[in-house]
PDB file of N, CA and C in Angstrom:
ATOM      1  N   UNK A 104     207.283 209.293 100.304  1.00 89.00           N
ATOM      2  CA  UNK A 104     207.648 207.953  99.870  1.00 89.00           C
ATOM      3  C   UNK A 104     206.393 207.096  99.737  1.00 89.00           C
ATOM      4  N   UNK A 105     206.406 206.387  98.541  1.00 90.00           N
ATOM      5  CA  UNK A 105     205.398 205.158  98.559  1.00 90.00           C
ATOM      6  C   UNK A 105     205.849 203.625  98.630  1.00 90.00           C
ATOM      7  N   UNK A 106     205.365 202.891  98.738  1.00 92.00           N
ATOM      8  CA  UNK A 106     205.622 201.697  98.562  1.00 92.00           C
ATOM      9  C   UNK A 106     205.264 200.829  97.441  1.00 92.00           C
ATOM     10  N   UNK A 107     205.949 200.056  96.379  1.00 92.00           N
ATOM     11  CA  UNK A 107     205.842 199.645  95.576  1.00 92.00           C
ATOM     12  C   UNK A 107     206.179 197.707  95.523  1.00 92.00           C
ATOM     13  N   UNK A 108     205.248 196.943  95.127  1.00 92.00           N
ATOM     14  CA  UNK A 108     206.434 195.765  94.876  1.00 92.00           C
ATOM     15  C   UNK A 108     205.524 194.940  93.713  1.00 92.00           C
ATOM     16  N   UNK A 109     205.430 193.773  93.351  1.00 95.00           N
ATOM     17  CA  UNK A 109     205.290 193.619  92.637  1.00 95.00           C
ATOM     18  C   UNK A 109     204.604 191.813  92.543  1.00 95.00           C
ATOM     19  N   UNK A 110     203.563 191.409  92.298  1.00 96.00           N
ATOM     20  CA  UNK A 110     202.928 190.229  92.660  1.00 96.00           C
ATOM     21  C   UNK A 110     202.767 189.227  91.715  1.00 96.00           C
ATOM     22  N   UNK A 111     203.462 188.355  91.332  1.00 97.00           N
ATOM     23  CA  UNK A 111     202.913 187.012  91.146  1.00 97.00           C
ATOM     24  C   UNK A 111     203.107 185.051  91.726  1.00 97.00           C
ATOM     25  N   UNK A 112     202.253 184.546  90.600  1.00 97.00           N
ATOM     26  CA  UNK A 112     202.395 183.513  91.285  1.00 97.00           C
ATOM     27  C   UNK A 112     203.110 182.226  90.585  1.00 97.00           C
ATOM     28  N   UNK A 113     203.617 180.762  91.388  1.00 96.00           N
ATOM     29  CA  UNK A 113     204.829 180.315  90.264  1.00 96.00           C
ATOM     30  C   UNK A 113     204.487 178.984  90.607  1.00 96.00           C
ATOM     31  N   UNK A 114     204.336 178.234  89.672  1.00 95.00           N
ATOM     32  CA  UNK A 114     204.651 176.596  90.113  1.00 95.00           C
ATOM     33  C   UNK A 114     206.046 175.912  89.247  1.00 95.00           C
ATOM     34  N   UNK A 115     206.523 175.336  90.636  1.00 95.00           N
ATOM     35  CA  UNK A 115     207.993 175.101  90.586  1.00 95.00           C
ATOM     36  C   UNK A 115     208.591 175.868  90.011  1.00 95.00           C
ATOM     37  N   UNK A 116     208.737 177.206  90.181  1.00 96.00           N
ATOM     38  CA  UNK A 116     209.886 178.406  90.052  1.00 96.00           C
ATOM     39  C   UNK A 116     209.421 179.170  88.488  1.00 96.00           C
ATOM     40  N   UNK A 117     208.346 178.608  87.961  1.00 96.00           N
ATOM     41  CA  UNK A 117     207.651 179.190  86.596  1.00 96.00           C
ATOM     42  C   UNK A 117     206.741 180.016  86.627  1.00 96.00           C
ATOM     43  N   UNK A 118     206.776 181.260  86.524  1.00 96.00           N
ATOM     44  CA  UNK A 118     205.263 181.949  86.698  1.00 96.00           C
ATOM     45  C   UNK A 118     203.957 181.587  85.997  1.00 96.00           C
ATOM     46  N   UNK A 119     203.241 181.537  87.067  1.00 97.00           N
ATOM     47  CA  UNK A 119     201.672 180.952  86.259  1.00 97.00           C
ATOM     48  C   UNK A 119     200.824 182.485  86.108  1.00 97.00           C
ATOM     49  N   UNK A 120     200.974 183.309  86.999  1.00 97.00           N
ATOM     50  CA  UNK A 120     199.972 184.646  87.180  1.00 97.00           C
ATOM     51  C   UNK A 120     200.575 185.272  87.797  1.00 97.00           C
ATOM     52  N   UNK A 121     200.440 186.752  87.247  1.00 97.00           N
ATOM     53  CA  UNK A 121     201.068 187.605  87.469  1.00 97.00           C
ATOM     54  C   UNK A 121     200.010 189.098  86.877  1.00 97.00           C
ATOM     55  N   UNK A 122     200.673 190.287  87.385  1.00 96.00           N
ATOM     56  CA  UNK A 122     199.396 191.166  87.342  1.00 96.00           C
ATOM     57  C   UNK A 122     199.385 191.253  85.628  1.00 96.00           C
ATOM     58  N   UNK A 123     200.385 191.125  85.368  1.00 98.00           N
ATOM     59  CA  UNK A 123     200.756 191.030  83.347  1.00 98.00           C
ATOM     60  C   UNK A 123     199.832 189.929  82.906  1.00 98.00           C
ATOM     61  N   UNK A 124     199.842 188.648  82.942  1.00 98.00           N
ATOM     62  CA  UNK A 124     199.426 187.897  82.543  1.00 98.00           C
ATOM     63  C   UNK A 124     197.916 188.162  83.523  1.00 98.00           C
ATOM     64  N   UNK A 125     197.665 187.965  84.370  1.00 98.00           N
ATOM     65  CA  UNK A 125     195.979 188.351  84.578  1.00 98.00           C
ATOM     66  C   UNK A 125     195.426 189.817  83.457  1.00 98.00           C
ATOM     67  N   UNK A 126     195.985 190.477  83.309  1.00 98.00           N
ATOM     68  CA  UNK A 126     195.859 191.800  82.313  1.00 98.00           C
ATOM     69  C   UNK A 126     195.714 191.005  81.054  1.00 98.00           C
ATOM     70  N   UNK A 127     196.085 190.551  80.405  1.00 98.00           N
ATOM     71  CA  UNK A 127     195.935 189.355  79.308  1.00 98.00           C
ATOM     72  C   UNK A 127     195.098 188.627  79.105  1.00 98.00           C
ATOM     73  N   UNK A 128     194.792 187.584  80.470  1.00 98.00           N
ATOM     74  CA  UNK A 128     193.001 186.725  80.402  1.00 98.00           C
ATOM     75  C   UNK A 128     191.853 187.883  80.147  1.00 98.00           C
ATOM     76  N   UNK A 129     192.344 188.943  80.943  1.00 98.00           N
ATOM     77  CA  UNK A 129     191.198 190.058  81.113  1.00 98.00           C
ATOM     78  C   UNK A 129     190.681 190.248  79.454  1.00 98.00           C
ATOM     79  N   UNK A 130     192.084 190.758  78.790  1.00 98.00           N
ATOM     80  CA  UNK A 130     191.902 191.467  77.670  1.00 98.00           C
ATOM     81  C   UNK A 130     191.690 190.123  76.190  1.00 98.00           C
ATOM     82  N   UNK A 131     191.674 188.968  76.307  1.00 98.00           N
ATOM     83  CA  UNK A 131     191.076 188.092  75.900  1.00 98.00           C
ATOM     84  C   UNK A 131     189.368 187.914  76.528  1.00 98.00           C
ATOM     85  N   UNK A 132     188.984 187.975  77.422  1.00 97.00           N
ATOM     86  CA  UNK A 132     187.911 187.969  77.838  1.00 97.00           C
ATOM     87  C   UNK A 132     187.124 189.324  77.322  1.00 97.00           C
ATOM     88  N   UNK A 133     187.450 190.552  77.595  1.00 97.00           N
ATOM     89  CA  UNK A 133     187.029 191.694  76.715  1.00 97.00           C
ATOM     90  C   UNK A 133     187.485 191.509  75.452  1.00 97.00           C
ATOM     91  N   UNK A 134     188.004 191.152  74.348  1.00 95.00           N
ATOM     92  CA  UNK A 134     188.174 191.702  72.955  1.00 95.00           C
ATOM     93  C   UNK A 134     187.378 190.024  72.551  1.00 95.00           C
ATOM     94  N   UNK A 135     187.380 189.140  73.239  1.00 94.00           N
ATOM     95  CA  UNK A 135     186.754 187.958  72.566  1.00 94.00           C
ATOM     96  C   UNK A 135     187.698 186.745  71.583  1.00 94.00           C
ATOM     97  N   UNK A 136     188.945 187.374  72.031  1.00 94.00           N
ATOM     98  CA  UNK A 136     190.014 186.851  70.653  1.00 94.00           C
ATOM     99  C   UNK A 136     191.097 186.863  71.493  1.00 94.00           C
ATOM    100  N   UNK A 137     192.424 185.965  71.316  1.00 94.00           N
ATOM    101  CA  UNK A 137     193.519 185.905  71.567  1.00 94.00           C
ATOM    102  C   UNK A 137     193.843 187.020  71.048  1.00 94.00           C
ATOM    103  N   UNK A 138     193.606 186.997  69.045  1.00 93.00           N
ATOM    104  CA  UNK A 138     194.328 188.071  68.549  1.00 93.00           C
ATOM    105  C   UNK A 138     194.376 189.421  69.032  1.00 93.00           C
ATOM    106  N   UNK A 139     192.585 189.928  69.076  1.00 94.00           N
ATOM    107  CA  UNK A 139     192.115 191.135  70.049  1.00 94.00           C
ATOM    108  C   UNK A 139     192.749 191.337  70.874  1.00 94.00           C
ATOM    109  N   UNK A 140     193.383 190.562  72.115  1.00 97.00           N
ATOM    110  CA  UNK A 140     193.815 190.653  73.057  1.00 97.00           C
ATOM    111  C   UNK A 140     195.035 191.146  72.819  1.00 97.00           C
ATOM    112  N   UNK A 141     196.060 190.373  72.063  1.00 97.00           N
ATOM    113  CA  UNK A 141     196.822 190.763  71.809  1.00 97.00           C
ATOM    114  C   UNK A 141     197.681 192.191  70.986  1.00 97.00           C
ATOM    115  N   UNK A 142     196.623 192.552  70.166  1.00 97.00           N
ATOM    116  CA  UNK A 142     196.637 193.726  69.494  1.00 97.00           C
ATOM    117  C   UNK A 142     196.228 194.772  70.942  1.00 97.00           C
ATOM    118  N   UNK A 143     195.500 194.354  71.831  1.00 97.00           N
ATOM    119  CA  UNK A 143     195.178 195.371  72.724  1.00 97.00           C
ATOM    120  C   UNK A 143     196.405 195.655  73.457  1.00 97.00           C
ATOM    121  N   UNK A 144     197.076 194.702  74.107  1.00 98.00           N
ATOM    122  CA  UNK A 144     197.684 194.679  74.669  1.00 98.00           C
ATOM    123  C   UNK A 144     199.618 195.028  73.957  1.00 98.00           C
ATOM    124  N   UNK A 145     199.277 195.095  72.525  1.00 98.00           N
ATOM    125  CA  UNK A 145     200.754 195.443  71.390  1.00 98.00           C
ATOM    126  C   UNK A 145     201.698 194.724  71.712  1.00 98.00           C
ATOM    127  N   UNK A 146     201.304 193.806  71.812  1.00 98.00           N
ATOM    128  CA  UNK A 146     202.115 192.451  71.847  1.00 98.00           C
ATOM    129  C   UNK A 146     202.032 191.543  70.529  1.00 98.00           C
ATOM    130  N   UNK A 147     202.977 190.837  70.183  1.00 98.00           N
ATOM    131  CA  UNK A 147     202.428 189.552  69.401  1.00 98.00           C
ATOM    132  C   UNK A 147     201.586 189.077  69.005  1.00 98.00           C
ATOM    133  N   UNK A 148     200.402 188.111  68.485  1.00 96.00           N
ATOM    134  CA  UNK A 148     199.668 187.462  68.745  1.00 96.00           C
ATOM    135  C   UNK A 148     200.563 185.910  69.186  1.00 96.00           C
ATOM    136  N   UNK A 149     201.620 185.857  68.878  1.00 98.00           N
ATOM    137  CA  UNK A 149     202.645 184.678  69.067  1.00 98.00           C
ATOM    138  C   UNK A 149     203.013 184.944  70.715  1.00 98.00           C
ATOM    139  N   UNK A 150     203.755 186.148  71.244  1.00 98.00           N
ATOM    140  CA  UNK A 150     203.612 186.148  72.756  1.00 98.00           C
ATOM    141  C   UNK A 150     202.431 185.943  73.767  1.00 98.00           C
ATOM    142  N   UNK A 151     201.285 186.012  73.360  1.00 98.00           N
ATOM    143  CA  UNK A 151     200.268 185.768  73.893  1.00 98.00           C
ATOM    144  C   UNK A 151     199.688 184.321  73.904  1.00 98.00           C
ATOM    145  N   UNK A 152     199.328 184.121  72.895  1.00 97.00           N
ATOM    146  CA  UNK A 152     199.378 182.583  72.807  1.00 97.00           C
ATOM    147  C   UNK A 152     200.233 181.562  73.532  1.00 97.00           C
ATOM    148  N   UNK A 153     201.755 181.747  73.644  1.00 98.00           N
ATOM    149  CA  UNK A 153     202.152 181.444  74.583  1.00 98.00           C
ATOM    150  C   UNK A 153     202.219 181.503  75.799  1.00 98.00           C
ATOM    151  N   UNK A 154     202.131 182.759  76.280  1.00 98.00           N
ATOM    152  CA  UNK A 154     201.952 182.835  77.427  1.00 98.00           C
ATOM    153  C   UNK A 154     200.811 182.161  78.237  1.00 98.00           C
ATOM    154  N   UNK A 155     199.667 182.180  77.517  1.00 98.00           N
ATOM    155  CA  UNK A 155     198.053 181.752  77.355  1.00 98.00           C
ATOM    156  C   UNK A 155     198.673 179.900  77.797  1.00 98.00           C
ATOM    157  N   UNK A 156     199.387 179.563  76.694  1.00 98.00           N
ATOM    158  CA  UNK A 156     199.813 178.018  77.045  1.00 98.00           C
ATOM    159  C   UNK A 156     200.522 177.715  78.003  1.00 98.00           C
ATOM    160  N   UNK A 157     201.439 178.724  78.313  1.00 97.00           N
ATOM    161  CA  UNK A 157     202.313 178.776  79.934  1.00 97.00           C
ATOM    162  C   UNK A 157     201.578 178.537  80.778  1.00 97.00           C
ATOM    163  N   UNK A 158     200.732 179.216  81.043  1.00 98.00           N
ATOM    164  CA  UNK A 158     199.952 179.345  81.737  1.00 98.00           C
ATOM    165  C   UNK A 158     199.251 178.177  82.754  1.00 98.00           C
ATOM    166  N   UNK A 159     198.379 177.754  80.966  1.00 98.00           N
ATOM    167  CA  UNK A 159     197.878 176.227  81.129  1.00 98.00           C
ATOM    168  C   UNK A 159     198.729 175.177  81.882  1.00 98.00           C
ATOM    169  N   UNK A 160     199.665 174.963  80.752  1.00 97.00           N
ATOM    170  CA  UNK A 160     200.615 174.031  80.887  1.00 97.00           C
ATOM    171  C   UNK A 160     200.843 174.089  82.502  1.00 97.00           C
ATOM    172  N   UNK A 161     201.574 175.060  83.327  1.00 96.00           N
ATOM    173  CA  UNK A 161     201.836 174.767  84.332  1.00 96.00           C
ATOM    174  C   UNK A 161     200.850 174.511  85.785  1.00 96.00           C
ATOM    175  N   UNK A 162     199.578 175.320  85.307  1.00 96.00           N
ATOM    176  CA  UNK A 162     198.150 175.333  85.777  1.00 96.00           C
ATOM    177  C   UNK A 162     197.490 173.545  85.717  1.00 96.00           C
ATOM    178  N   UNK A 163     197.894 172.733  84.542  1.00 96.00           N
ATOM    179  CA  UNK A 163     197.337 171.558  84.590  1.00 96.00           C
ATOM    180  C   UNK A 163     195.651 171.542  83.783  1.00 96.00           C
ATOM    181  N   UNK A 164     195.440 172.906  83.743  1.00 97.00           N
ATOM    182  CA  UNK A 164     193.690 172.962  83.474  1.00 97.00           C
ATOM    183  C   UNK A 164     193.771 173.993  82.163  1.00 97.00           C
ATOM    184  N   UNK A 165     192.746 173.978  81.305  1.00 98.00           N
ATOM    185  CA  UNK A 165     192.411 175.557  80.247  1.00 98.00           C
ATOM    186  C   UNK A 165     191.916 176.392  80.852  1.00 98.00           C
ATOM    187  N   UNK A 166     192.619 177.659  79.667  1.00 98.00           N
ATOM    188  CA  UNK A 166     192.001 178.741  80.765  1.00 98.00           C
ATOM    189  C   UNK A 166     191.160 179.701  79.957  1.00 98.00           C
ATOM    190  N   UNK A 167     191.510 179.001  78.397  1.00 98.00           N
ATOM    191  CA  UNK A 167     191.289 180.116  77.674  1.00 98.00           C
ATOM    192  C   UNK A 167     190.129 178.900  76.479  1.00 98.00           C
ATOM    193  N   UNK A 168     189.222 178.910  76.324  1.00 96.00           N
ATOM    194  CA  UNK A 168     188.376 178.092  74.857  1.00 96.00           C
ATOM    195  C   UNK A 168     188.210 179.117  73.629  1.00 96.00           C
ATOM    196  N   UNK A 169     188.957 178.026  72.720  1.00 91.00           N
ATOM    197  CA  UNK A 169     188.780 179.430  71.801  1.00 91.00           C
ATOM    198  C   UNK A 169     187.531 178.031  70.207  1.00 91.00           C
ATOM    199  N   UNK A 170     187.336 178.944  69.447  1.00 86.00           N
ATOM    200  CA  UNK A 170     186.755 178.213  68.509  1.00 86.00           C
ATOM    201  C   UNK A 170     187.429 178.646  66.810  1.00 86.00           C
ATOM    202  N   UNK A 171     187.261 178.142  66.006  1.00 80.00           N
ATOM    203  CA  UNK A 171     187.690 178.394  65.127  1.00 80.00           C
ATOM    204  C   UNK A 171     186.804 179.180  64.102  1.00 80.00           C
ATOM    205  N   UNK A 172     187.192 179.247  62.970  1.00 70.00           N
ATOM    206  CA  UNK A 172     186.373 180.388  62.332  1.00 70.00           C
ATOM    207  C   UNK A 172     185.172 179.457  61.513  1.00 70.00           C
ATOM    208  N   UNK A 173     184.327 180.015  60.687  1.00 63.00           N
ATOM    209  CA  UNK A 173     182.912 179.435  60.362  1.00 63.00           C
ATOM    210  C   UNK A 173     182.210 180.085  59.684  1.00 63.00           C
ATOM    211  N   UNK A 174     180.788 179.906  59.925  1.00 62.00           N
ATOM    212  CA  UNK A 174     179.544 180.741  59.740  1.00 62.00           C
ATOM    213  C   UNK A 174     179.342 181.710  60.871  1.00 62.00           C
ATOM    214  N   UNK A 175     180.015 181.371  61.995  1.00 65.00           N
ATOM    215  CA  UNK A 175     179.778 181.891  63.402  1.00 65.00           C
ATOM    216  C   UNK A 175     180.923 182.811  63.923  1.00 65.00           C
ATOM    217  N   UNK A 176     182.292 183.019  62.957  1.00 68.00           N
ATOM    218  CA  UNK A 176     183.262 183.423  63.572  1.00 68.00           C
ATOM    219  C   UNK A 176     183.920 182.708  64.980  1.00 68.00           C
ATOM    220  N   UNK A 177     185.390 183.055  64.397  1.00 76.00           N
ATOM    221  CA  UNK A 177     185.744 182.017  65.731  1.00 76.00           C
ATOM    222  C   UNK A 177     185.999 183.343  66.803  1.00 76.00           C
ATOM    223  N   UNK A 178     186.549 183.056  67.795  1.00 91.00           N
ATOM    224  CA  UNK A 178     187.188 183.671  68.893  1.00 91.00           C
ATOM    225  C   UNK A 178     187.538 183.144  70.400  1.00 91.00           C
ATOM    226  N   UNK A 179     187.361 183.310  71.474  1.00 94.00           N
ATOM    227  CA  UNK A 179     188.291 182.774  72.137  1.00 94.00           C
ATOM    228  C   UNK A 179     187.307 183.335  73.438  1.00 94.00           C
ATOM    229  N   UNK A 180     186.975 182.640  74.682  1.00 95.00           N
ATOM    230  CA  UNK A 180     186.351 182.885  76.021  1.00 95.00           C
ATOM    231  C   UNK A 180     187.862 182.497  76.949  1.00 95.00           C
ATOM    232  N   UNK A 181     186.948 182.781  78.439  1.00 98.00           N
ATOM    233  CA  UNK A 181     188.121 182.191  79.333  1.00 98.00           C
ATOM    234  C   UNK A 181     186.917 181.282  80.406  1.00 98.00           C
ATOM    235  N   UNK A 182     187.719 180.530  80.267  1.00 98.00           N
ATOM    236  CA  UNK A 182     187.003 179.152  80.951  1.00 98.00           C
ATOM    237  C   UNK A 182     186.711 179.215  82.722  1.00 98.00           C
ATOM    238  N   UNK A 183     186.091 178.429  83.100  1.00 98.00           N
ATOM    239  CA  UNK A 183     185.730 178.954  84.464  1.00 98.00           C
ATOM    240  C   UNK A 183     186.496 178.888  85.300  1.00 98.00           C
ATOM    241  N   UNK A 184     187.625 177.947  85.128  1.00 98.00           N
ATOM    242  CA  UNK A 184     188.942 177.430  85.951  1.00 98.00           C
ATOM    243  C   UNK A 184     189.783 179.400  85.989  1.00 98.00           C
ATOM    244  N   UNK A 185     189.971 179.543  84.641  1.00 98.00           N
ATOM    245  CA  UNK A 185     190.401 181.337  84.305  1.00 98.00           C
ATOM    246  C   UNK A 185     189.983 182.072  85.339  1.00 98.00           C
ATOM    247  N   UNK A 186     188.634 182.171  85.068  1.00 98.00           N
ATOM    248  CA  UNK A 186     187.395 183.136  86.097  1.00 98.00           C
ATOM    249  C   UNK A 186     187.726 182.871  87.392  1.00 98.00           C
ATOM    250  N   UNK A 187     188.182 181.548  87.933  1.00 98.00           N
ATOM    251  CA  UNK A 187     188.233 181.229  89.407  1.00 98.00           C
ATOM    252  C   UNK A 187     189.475 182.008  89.664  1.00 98.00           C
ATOM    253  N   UNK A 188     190.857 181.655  89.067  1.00 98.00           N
ATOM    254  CA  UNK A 188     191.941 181.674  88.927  1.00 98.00           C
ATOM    255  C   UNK A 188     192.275 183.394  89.318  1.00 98.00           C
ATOM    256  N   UNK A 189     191.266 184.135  88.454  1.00 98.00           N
ATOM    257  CA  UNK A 189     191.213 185.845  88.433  1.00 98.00           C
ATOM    258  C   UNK A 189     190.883 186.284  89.454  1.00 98.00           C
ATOM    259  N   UNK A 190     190.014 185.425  90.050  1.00 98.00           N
ATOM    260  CA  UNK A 190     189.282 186.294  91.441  1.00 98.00           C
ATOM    261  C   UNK A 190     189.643 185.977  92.248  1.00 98.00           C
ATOM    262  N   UNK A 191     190.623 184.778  92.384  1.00 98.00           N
ATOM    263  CA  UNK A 191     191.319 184.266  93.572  1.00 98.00           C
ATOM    264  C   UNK A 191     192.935 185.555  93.725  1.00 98.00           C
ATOM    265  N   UNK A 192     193.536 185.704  92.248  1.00 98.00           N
ATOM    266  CA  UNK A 192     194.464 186.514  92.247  1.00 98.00           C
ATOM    267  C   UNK A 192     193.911 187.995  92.790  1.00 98.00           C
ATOM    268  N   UNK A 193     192.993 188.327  92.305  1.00 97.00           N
ATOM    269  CA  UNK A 193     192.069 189.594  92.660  1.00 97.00           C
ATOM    270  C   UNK A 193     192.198 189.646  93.965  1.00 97.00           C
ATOM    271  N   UNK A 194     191.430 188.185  94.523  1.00 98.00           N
ATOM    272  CA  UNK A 194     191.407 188.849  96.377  1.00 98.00           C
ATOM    273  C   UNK A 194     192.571 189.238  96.966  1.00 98.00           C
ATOM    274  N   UNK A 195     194.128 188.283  96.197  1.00 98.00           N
ATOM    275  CA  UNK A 195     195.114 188.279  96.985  1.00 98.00           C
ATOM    276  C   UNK A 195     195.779 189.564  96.770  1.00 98.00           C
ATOM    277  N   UNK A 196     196.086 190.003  95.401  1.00 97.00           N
ATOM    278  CA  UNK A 196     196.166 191.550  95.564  1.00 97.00           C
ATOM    279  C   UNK A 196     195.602 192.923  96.301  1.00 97.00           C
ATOM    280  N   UNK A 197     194.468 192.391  96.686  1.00 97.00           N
ATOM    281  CA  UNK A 197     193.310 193.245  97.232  1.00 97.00           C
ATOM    282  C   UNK A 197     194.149 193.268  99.065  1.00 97.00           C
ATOM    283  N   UNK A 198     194.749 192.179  99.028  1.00 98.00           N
ATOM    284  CA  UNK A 198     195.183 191.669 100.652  1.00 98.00           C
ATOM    285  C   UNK A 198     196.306 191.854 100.578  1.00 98.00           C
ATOM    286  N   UNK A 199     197.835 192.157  99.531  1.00 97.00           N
ATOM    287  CA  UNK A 199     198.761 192.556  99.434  1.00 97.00           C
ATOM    288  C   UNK A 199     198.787 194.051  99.566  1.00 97.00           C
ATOM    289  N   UNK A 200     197.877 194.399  98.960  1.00 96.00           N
ATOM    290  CA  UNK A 200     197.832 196.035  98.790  1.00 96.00           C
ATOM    291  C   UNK A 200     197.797 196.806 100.388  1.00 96.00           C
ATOM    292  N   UNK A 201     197.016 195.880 101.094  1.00 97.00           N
ATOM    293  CA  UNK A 201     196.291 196.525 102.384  1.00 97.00           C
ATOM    294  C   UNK A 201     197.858 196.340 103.180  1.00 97.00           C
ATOM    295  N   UNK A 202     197.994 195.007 103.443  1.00 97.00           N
ATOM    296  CA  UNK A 202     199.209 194.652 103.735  1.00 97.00           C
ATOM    297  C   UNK A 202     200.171 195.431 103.624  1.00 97.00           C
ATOM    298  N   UNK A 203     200.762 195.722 102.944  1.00 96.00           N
ATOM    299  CA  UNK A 203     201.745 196.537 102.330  1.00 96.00           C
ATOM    300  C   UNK A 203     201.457 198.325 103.097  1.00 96.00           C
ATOM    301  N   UNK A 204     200.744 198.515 102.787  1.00 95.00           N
ATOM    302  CA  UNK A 204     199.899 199.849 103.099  1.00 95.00           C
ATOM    303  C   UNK A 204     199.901 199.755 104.735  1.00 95.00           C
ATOM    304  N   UNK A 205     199.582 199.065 105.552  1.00 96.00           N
ATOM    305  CA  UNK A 205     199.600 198.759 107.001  1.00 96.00           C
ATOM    306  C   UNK A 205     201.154 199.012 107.223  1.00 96.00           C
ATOM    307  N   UNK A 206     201.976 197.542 106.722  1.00 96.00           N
ATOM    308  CA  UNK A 206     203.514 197.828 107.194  1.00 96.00           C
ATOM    309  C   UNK A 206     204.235 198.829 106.809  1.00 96.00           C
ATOM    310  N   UNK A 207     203.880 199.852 105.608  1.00 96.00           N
ATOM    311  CA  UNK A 207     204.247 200.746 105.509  1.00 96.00           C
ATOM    312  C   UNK A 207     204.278 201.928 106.780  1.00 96.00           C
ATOM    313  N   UNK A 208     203.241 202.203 106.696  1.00 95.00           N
ATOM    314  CA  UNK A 208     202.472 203.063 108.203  1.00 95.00           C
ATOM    315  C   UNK A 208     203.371 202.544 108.767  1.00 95.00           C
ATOM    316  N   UNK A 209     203.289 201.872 109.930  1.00 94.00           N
ATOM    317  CA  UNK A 209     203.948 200.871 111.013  1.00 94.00           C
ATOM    318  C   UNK A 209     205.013 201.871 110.989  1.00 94.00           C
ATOM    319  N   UNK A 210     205.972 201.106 109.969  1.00 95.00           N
ATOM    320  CA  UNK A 210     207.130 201.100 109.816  1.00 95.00           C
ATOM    321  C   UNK A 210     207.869 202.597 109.278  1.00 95.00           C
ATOM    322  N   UNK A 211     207.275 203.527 108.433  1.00 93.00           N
ATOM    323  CA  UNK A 211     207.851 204.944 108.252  1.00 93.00           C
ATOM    324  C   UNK A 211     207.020 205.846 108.508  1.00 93.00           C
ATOM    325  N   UNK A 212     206.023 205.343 109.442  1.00 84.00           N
ATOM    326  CA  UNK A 212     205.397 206.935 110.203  1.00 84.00           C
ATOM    327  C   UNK A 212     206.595 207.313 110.799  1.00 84.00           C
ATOM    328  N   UNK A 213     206.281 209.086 111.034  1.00 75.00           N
ATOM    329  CA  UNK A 213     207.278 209.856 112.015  1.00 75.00           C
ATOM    330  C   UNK A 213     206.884 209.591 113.405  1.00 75.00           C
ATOM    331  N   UNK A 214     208.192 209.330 114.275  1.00 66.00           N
ATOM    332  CA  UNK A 214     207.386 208.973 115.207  1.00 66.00           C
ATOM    333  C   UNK A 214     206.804 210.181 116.224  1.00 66.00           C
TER     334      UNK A 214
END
């Protein structure tokens, strides 16, 4: 047997982050583009974007700067509030996992 569950986070009952949506900043941060991201991820570029604004919206801050197109090409970063946001979710998974893994032991070793 393993143990499985499943982590995110919600303001007033709305998810803001979740291991899905952190997988998303990630893959905007690697492809450089909402769209990228979204094609990576075979989603929408319309589900992403939203979600991207969910995000915000309930966060209060951006998470994502994007620019428009040019001489320079547009595309899309994740802002430092994002970056904080990732590594704060990062540690707490890192501390769910262990967690989980401990009360497991505990609880269905043979005795």
């Amino acid at each position: 047997m393993q143990p499985r569950y499943n982590l995110w986070l919600e303001v007033d009952g709305q998810v803001v982050l979740s291991l899905w949506r952190a997988a998303l900043l990630r893959a905007v941060a690697s492809c450089g583009s909402i769209s990228g991201a979204a094609e990576y991820m075979d989603i929408p570029y319309r589900t992403a974007w939203q979600k991207i604004h969910e995000m915000e919206t309930r966060l209060g801050e951006k998470l994502v700067a994007t620019q428009t197109g040019g001489a320079h090409g547009g595309g899309a970063r994740l802002t430092p509030a994002a970056e904080r946001h990732l590594a704060r979710f990062d540690r707490l998974a890192q501390d769910m996992e262990r967690f989980v893994a401990e009360a497991f032991a505990a609880n269905f070793s043979d005795p």
